[in-house]
XYZ file of C-alpha atoms in Angstrom:
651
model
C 75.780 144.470 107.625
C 77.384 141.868 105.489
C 80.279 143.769 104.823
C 80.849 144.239 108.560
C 80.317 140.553 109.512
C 83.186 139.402 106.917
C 85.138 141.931 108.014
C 85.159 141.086 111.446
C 85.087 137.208 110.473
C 88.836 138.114 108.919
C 89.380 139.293 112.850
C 87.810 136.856 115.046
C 89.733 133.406 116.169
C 89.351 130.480 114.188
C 86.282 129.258 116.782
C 84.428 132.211 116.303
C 85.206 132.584 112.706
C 83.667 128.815 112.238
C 80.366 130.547 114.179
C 79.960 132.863 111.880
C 80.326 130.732 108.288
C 77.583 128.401 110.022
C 75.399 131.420 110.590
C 76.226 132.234 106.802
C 75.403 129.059 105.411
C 72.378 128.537 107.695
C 71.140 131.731 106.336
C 71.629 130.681 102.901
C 69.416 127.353 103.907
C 66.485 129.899 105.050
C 66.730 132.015 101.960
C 68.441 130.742 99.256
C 68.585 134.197 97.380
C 71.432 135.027 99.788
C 73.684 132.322 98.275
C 74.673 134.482 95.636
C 74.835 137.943 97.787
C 77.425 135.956 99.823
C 79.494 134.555 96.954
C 80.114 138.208 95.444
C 80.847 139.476 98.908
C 83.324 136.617 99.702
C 84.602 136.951 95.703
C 85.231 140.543 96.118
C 86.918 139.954 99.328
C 89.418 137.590 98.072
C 90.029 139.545 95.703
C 91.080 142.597 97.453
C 93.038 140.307 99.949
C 94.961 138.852 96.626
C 97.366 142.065 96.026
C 98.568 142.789 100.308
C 98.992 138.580 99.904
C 101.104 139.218 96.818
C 103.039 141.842 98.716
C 103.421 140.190 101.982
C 104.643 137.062 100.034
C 106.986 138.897 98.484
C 108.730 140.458 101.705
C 109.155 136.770 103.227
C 110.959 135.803 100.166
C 113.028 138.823 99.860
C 114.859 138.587 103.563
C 114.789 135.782 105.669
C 114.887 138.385 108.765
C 110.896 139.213 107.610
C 110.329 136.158 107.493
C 111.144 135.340 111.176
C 110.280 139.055 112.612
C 106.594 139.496 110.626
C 103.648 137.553 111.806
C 101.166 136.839 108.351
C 97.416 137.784 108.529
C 96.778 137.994 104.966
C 97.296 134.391 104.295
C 94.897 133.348 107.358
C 92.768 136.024 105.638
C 92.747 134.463 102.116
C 92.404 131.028 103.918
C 88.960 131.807 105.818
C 87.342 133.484 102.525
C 88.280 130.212 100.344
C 87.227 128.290 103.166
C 83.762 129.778 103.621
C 83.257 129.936 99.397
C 84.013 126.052 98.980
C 80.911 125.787 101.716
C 78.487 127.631 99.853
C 79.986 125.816 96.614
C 79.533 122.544 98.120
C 75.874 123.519 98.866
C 75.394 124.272 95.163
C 76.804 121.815 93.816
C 75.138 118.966 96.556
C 71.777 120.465 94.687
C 72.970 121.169 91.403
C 70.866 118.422 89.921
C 67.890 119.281 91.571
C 68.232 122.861 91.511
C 66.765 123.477 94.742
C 69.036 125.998 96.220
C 69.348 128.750 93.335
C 67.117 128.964 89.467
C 69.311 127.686 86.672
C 70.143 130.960 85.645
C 71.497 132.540 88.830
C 72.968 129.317 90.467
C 75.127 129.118 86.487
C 76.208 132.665 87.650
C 77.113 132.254 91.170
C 79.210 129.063 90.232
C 80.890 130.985 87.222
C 82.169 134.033 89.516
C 83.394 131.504 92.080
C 85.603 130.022 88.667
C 86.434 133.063 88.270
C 88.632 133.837 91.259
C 90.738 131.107 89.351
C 92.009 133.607 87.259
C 92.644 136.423 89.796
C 94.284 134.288 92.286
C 96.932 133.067 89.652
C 99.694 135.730 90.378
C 98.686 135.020 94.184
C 99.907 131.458 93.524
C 102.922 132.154 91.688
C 104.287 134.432 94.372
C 103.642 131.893 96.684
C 105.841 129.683 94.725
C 108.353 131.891 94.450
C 108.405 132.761 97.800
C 109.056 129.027 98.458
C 111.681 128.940 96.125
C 113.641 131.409 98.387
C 112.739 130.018 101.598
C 114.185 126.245 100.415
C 117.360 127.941 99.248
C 117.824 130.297 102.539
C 117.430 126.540 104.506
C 119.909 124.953 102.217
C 122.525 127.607 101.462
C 123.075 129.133 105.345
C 123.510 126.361 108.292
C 122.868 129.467 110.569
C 119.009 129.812 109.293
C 116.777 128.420 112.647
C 115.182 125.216 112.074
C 111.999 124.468 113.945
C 112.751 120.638 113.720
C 111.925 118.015 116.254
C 114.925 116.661 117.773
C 114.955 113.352 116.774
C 116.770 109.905 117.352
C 115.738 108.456 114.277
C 117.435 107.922 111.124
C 115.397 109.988 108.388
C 116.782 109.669 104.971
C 119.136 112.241 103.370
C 115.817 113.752 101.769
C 114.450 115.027 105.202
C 114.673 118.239 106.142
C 113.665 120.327 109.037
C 111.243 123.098 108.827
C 112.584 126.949 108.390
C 112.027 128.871 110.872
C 109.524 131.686 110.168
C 107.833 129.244 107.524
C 104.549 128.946 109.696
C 103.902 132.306 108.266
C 102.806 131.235 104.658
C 101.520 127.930 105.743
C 97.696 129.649 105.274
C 98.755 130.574 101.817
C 99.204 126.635 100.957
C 96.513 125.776 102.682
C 94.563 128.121 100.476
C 95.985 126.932 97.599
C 94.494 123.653 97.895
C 91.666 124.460 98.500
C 91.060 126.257 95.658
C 92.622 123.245 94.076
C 90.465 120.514 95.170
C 87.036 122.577 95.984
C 86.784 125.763 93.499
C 88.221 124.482 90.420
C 86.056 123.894 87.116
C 85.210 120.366 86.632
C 85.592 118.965 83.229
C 82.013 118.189 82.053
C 80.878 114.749 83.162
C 83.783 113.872 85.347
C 81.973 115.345 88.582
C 82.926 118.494 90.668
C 86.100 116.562 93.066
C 89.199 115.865 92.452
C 88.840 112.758 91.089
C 91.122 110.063 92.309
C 90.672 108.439 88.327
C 92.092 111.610 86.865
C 94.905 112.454 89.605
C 96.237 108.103 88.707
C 96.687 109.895 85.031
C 98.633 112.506 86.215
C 101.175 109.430 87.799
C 100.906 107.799 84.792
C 102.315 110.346 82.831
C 105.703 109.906 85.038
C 106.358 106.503 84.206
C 108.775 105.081 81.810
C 108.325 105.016 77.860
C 107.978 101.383 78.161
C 104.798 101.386 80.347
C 103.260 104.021 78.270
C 103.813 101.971 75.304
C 101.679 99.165 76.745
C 98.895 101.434 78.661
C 98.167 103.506 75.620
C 97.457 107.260 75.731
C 96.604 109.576 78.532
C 93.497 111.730 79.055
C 93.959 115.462 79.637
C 94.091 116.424 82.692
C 92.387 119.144 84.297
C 94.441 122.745 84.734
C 93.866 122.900 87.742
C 95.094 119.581 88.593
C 97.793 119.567 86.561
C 98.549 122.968 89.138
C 98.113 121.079 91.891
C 100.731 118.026 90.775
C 103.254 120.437 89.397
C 103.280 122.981 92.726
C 103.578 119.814 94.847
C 106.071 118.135 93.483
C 108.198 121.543 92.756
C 107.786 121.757 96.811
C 107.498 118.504 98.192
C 110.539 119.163 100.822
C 108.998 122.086 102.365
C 105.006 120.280 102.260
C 106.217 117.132 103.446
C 108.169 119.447 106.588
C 104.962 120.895 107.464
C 103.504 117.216 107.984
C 106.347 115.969 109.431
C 105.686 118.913 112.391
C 101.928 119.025 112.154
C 100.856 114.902 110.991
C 97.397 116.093 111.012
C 97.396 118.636 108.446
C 97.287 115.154 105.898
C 93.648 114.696 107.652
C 92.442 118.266 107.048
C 93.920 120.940 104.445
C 96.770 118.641 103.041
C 94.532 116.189 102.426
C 94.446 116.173 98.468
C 98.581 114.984 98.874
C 96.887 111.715 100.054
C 95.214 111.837 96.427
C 98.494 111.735 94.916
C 100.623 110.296 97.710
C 103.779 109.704 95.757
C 104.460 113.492 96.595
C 104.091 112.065 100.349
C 107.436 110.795 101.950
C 107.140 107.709 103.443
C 107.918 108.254 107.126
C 104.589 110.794 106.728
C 102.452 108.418 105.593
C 103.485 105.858 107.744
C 103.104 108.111 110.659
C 99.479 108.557 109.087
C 99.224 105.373 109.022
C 100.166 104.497 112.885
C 97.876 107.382 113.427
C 94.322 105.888 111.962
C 95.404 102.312 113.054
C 96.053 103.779 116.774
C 92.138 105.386 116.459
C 91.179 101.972 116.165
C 93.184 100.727 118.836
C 91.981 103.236 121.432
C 88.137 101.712 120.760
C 88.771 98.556 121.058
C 89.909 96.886 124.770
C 88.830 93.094 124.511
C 92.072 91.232 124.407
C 92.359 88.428 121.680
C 94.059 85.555 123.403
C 95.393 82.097 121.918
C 97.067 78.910 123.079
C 99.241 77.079 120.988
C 101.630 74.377 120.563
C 104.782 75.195 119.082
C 105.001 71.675 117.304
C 101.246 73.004 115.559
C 101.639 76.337 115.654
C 100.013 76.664 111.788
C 97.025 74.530 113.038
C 96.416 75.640 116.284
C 97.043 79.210 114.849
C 94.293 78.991 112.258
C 92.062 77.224 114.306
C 91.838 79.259 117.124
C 91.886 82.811 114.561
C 89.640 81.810 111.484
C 86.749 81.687 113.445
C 87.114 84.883 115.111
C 85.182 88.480 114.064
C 86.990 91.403 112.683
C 85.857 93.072 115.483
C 87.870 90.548 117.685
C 90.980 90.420 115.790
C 91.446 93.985 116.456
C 91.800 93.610 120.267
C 95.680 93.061 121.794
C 97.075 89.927 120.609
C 98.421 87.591 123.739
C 100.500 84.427 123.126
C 101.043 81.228 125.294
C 102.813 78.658 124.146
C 101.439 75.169 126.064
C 103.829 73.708 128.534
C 106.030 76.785 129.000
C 105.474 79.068 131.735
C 105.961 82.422 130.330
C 103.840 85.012 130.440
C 103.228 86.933 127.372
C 104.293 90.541 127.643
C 105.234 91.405 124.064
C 108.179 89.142 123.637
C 106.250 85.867 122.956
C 103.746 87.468 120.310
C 107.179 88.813 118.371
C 107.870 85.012 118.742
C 104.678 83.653 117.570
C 104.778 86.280 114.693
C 108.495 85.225 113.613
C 107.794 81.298 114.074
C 104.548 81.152 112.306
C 105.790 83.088 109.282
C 107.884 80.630 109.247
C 105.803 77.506 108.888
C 103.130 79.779 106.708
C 106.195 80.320 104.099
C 107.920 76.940 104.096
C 107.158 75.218 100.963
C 106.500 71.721 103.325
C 102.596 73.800 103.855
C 102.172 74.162 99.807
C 101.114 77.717 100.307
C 103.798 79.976 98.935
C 106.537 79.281 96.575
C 109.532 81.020 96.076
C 110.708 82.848 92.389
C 113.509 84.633 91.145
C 116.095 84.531 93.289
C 114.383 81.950 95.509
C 113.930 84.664 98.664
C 110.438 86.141 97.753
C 107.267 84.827 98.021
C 103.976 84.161 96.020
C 100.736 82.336 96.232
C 101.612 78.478 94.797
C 98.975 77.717 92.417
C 99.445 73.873 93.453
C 98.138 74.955 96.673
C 94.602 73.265 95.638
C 96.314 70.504 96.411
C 96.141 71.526 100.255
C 92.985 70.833 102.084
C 90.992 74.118 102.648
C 93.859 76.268 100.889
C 91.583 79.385 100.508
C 90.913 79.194 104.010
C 94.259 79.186 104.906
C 94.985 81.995 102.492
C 92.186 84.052 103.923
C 94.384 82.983 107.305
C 97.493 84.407 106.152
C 95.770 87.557 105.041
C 94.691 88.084 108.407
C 97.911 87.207 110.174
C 99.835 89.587 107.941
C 97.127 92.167 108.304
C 97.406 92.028 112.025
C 101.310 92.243 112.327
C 100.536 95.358 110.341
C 97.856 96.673 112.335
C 99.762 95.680 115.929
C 103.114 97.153 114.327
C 104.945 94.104 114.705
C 107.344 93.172 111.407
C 107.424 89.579 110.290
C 110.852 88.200 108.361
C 109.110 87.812 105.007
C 109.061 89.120 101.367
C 106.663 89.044 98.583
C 107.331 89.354 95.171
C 106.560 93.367 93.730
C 103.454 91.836 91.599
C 102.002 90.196 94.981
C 102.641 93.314 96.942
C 100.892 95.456 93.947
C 97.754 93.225 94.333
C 97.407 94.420 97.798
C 97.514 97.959 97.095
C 94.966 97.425 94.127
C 97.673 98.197 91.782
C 97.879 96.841 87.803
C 100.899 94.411 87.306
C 102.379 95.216 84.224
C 104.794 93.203 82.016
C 108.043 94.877 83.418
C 106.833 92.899 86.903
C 107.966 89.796 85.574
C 111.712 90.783 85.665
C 111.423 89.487 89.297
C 110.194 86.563 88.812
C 111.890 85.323 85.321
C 114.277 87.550 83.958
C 115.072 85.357 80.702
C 111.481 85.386 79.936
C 111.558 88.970 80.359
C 114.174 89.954 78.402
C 112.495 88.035 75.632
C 109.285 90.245 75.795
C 111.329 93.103 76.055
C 113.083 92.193 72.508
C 109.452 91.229 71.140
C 108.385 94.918 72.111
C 111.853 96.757 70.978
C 112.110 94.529 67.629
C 109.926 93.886 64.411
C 108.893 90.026 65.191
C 107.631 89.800 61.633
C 108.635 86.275 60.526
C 110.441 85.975 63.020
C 108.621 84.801 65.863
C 105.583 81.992 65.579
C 103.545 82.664 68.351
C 99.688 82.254 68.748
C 97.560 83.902 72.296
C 98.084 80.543 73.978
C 100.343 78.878 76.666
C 101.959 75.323 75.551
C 102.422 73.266 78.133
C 105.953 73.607 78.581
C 105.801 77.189 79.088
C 102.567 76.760 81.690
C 105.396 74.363 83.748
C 107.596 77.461 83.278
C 105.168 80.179 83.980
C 103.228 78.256 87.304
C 106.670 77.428 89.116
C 106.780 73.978 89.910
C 103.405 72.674 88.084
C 103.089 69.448 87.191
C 99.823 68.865 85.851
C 99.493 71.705 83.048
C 96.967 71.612 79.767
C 97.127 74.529 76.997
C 95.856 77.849 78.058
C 94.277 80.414 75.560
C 95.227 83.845 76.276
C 91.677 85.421 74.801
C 89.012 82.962 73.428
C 89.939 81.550 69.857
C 93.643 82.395 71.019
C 94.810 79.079 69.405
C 94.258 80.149 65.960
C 95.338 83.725 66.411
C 99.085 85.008 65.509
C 101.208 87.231 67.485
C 101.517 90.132 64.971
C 103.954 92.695 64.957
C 100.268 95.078 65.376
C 99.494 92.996 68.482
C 102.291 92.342 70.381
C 101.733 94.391 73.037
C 98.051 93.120 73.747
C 99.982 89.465 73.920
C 102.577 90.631 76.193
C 99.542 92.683 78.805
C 97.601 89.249 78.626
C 101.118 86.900 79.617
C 101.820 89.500 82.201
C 98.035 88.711 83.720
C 98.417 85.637 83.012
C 101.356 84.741 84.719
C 101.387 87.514 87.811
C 97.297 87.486 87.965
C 94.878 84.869 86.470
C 96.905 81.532 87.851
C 96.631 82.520 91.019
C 93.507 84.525 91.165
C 91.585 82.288 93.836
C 94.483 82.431 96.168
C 95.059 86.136 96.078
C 91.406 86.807 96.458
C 91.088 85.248 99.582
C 94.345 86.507 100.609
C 92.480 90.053 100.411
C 89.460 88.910 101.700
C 91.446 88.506 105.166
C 93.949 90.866 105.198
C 91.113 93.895 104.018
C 88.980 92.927 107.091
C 91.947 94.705 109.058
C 93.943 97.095 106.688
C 91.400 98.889 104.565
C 92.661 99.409 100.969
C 91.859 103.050 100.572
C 94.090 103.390 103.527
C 96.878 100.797 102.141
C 96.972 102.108 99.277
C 98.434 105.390 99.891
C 102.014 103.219 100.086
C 103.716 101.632 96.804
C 104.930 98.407 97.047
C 108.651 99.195 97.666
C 107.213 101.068 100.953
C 104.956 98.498 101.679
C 107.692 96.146 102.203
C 109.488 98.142 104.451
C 105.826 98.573 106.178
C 105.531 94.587 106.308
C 109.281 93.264 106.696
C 111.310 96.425 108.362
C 114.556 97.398 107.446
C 116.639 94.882 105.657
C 119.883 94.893 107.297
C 121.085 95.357 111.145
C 122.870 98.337 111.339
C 125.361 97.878 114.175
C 126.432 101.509 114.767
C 122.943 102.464 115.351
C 122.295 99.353 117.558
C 125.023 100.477 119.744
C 124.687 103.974 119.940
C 121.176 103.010 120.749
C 122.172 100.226 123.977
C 122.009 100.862 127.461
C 124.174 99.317 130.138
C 123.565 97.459 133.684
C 126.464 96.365 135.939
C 128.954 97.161 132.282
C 129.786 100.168 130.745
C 130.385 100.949 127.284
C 134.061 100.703 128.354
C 134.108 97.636 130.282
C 136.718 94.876 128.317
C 133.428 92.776 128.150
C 131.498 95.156 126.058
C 134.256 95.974 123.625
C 134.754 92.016 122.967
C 131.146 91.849 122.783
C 130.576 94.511 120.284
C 134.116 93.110 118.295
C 132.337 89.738 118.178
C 129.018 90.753 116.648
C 130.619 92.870 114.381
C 132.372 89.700 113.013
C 128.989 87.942 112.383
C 127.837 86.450 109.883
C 123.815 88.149 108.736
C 121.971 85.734 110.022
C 123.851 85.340 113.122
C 123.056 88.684 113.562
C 119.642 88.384 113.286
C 119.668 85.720 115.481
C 121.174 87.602 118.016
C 118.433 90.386 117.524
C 115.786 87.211 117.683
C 117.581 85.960 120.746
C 117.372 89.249 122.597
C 114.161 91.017 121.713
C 111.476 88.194 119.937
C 112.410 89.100 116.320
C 115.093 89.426 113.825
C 113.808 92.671 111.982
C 114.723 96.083 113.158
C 111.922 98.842 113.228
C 111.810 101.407 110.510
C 112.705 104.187 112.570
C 115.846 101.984 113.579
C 117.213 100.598 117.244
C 115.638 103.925 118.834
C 111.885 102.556 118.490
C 112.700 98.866 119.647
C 109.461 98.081 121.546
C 109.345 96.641 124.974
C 106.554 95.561 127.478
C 105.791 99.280 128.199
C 106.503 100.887 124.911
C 109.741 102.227 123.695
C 112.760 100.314 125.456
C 116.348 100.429 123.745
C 118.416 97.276 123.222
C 120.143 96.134 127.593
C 122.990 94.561 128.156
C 123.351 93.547 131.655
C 125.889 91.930 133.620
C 125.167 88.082 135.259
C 126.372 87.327 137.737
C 127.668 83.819 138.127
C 129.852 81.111 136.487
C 131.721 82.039 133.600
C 130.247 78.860 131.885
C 126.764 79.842 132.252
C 125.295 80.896 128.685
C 123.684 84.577 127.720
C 120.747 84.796 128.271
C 117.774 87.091 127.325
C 114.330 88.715 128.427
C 112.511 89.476 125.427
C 109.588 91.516 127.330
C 112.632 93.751 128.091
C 115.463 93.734 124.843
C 117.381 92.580 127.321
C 120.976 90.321 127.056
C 121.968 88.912 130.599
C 125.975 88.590 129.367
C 128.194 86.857 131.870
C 131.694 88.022 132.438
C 133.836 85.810 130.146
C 137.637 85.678 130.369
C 138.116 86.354 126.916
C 136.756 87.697 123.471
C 136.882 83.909 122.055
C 135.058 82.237 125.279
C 132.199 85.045 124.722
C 132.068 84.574 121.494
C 131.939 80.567 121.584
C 129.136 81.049 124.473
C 127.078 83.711 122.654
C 127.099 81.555 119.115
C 125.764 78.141 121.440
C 123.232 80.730 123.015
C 121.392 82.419 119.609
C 121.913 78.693 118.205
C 120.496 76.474 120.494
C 118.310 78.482 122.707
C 116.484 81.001 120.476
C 113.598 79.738 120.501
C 111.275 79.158 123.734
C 110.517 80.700 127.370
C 113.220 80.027 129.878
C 114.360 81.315 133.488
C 118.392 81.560 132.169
């Protein structure tokens, strides 16, 4: 009878196939002595499935034709029998400690012939990987291979690529992979029976440069089948990251271990992820969040109005009004309010941030005691940036790489400080590269003229020991690189610990961090700030035309004009026209209006040649008179984006 229920369960559809594994594991609830019975049917089953898998793998990779003309049902096979052991391991395991599913003796016996099918599915696995192999290269060597790509208006990078046709077929062959990977591998004793988050960071350790290692010190071992996991992935991280990019929720069921080690993830996948659990909390929440505020107090009337509010509020759609202007807030003012408060937030006039390096990134100020209520305020700015992330707006700001690594949870390191001071870098660098015996006289503290250094702007500084005693200890060529860990925290970390901390404290009541984290800080930026630069070519293939054409005289002087800008007129333009300077990720194409997507407008207004452009921000849309020449355009639309960017008007 069991024979005939699994195979049938290899037959039925995935519904009734679910049925039966909860019939299988209730059974093994009633009377735990099935528990093994099932295990060396399901083992013995895999097992037979292993060597047709190994064969059908082996006809996708050999002609591209099979690939496209042959429909798989060993891999779907494989994938149910995996599916329905890591259930029954689960079980055992959930009870291991207090053995109340199988004796000691036979529940050791069922877990060691689930370990195993390790061994027997290894020739499974590298046909599958071969098999890949082949596929990729069909994709990239003949342009007349079918794609089953989304047509798309976006601008991936050059690392995109569209899915082979035919490649659904061995989709249930990944899909068993991991889950032998993350559910029926052998633990290492004492680290626990998942795949450990702890032991996947060591894996992403071992990829970084000979410098960091130096400082972190040596890496565990890492489980086999781990170390399978990271090496398959990143071997075939175009065609996994394809899959996702066709199918974002296999990252929520069987591809989520990539999450685990998300550097393997590209970032438009986990961004879409992203969106995707941010959206879920969207749809349950319906109470708008409104606020009032003065444009001359935006900061205080801002804070006021938001500190007091519940997480549960600040999660409801954000609507602006700016007091004394009659506009009604349909998008366009909440880009404003986003744009102007960063503003205030980041001018150094409010003592909250300061500016390093090259004076256009941002960090806590540690002389922002000095500001009544500052952790309040910095909880403030946690939440404002954590709602222009959760509301997908951008705002026109940058952090420093250490800040942004605080955010994600991430350990600064020495090499962080580049950013902020390269001299002083360089000169740990040469400590770490060079013998400093007799050479340097250091002890583990901070003099005061390198605290005024270090804190940016400090004025009132007093000695600071880097460990306790730190005065009367000498940087050794032995320690060195325990003094150059405890600058790093000193300077990127323990100055401005308070303010960072209640940065968090804000921003995590929005943005959890195990769902943050998933980003590094490069792609956090773009998360937070956008794209960096306005690229005109996409901003007019992406513009739509009322009462003009694209080749009305007008239009070409326009686009001649703009394409003589300077940056920031350019983003002033953008401000001007839609609310905010920063372009979306997925570039002009995904401009938001008042009902979703709406591309950049230029319309034609009618009137006086003297009148100035003007815009409706709810819409992306320019009003742009018809001037008598490229230089009278081009004086009107510089007065316009200068003098009337900011504010609600009736043009």
């Amino acid at each position: 009878m069991l024979n005939l229920t699994l195979h049938l369960s290899l037959r039925l559809s995935d519904n009734a196939y679910s049925l039966v594994a909860e019939v299988m594991n209730k059974l093994v609830v009633i009377a735990p002595t099935h528990c093994q019975l099932f295990i060396t049917e399901l083992a013995d089953a895999v097992q037979k499935l292993t060597k047709s898998g190994i064969d059908e793998l082996r006809v996708f990779g050999e002609a591209v034709k099979a690939l496209l003309s042959t429909s798989s049902s060993d891999g779907a096979a494989i994938l149910r029998v995996l599916q329905a052991l890591s259930s029954l391991v689960g079980s055992l395991i959930e009870k291991e400690k207090d053995q109340l599913i199988l004796p000691e003796k036979e529940h050791s016996a069922a877990l060691s012939q689930v370990w195993d099918i390790n061994t027997a599915l290894e020739p499974l696995w590298l046909e599958l990987s071969t098999c890949i192999s082949k596929i990729e290269s069909y994709s990239d060597s003949s342009p007349e291979v079918p794609t089953t790509s989304r047509n798309s208006t976006t601008k991936p990078s050059s690392a995109i690529s569209p899915l082979p046709a035919g490649a659904q077929n061995i989709l249930p062959y990944i899909e068993s992979f991991f889950v032998m990977c993350e559910k029926l591998h052998p633990a290492q004793p004492g680290s626990g029976h998942d795949f450990g988050i702890a032991v996947v960071s060591e894996v992403e350790d071992a990829s970084t440069s000979a410098a960091q290692q130096k400082t972190a010190g040596p890496i565990s071992k890492v489980d086999e089948k781990q170390m399978a996991f990271v090496r398959f992935s990143e071997k075939h991280r175009k065609l996994l990251n394809a899959f996702i990019r066709q199918n974002p929720g296999l990252l929520e069921k069987s591809f989520s271990l990539m999450l685990k080690v998300p550097r393997f993830v590209d970032f438009d996948n986990k961004r879409a992820h992203f969106r995707s659990k941010i959206k879920h909390q969207h749809d349950h929440h319906h109470s708008p969040l409104r606020i009032s505020v003065r444009r001359a107090y935006i900061l205080e009337d801002s804070y006021n109005q938001l500190r007091m509010r519940s997480t549960q509020d600040l999660k409801g759609r954000l609507t602006v009004n700016f007091q004394g202007e009659e506009g009604i807030d349909a998008g366009g003012l909440t880009r404003e309010w986003y744009q102007l408060l960063s503003r205030v937030i980041f001018d150094k006039g409010a003592l909250l941030f300061t500016t390093v390096g090259n004076e256009s990134t941002f960090q806590p100020n540690p002389n922002s005691v000095y500001q009544t209520e500052h952790l309040s305020y910095f909880k403030f700015v946690g939440r404002v940036v954590g709602k222009a992330l959760f509301d997908g707006q951008l705002l026109d700001v940058h952090f420093t790489r250490s800040f942004y690594k605080h955010i994600l949870g991430v350990k600064v390191t020495y090499l962080d400080i580049e950013a902020i001071d390269p001299d002083y870098f360089k000169n740990l660098k040469w400590m770490l590269e060079n013998d400093i015996s007799d050479v340097l006289h250091l002890t583990f503290s901070i003099d005061a003229d390198e605290e005024k250094l270090i804190l940016y702007e400090r004025t009132q500084v007093t000695d600071y020991e880097l460990i306790p005693g730190g005065r009367n200890m000498k940087v050794t060529e032995e320690n060195k690189h325990q003094y150059v860990n405890l600058v790093a925290e000193h300077r990127l970390t323990t100055a401005i610990r308070p303010q960072i901390n209640a940065f968090l404290e804000g921003f995590n009541e929005l943005i959890p961090r195990e769902l943050i984290s998933i980003f590094n800080d490069k792609e956090l930026e773009l998360l937070i700030s956008g794209l960096p630069d306005i690229d005109l070519d996409d901003m007019r293939a992406n513009t739509e035309y009322s009462g003009y054409s694209a080749a009305s005289p007008a239009i070409q002087w326009f686009w001649e004009v703009v394409q003589g800008f300077s940056k920031e007129d350019k983003a002033r333009l953008l401000q001007f026209v839609t609310g905010t300077s920063k372009v979306p990720l997925e570039g002009f194409s995904a401009l938001q209006g008042i009902s979703g997507s709406q591309k950049f407008q230029i319309h034609k207004a009618y009137g006086s040649s003297e009148h100035l452009p003007s815009a409706h921000t709810c819409f992306n849309q320019l009003d742009l008179p018809e001037y008598p020449s490229k230089q009278h355009l081009e004086e009107r639309l510089l007065l316009a984006i200068h003098e009337g960017n900011e504010g609600f008007g009736f043009g």
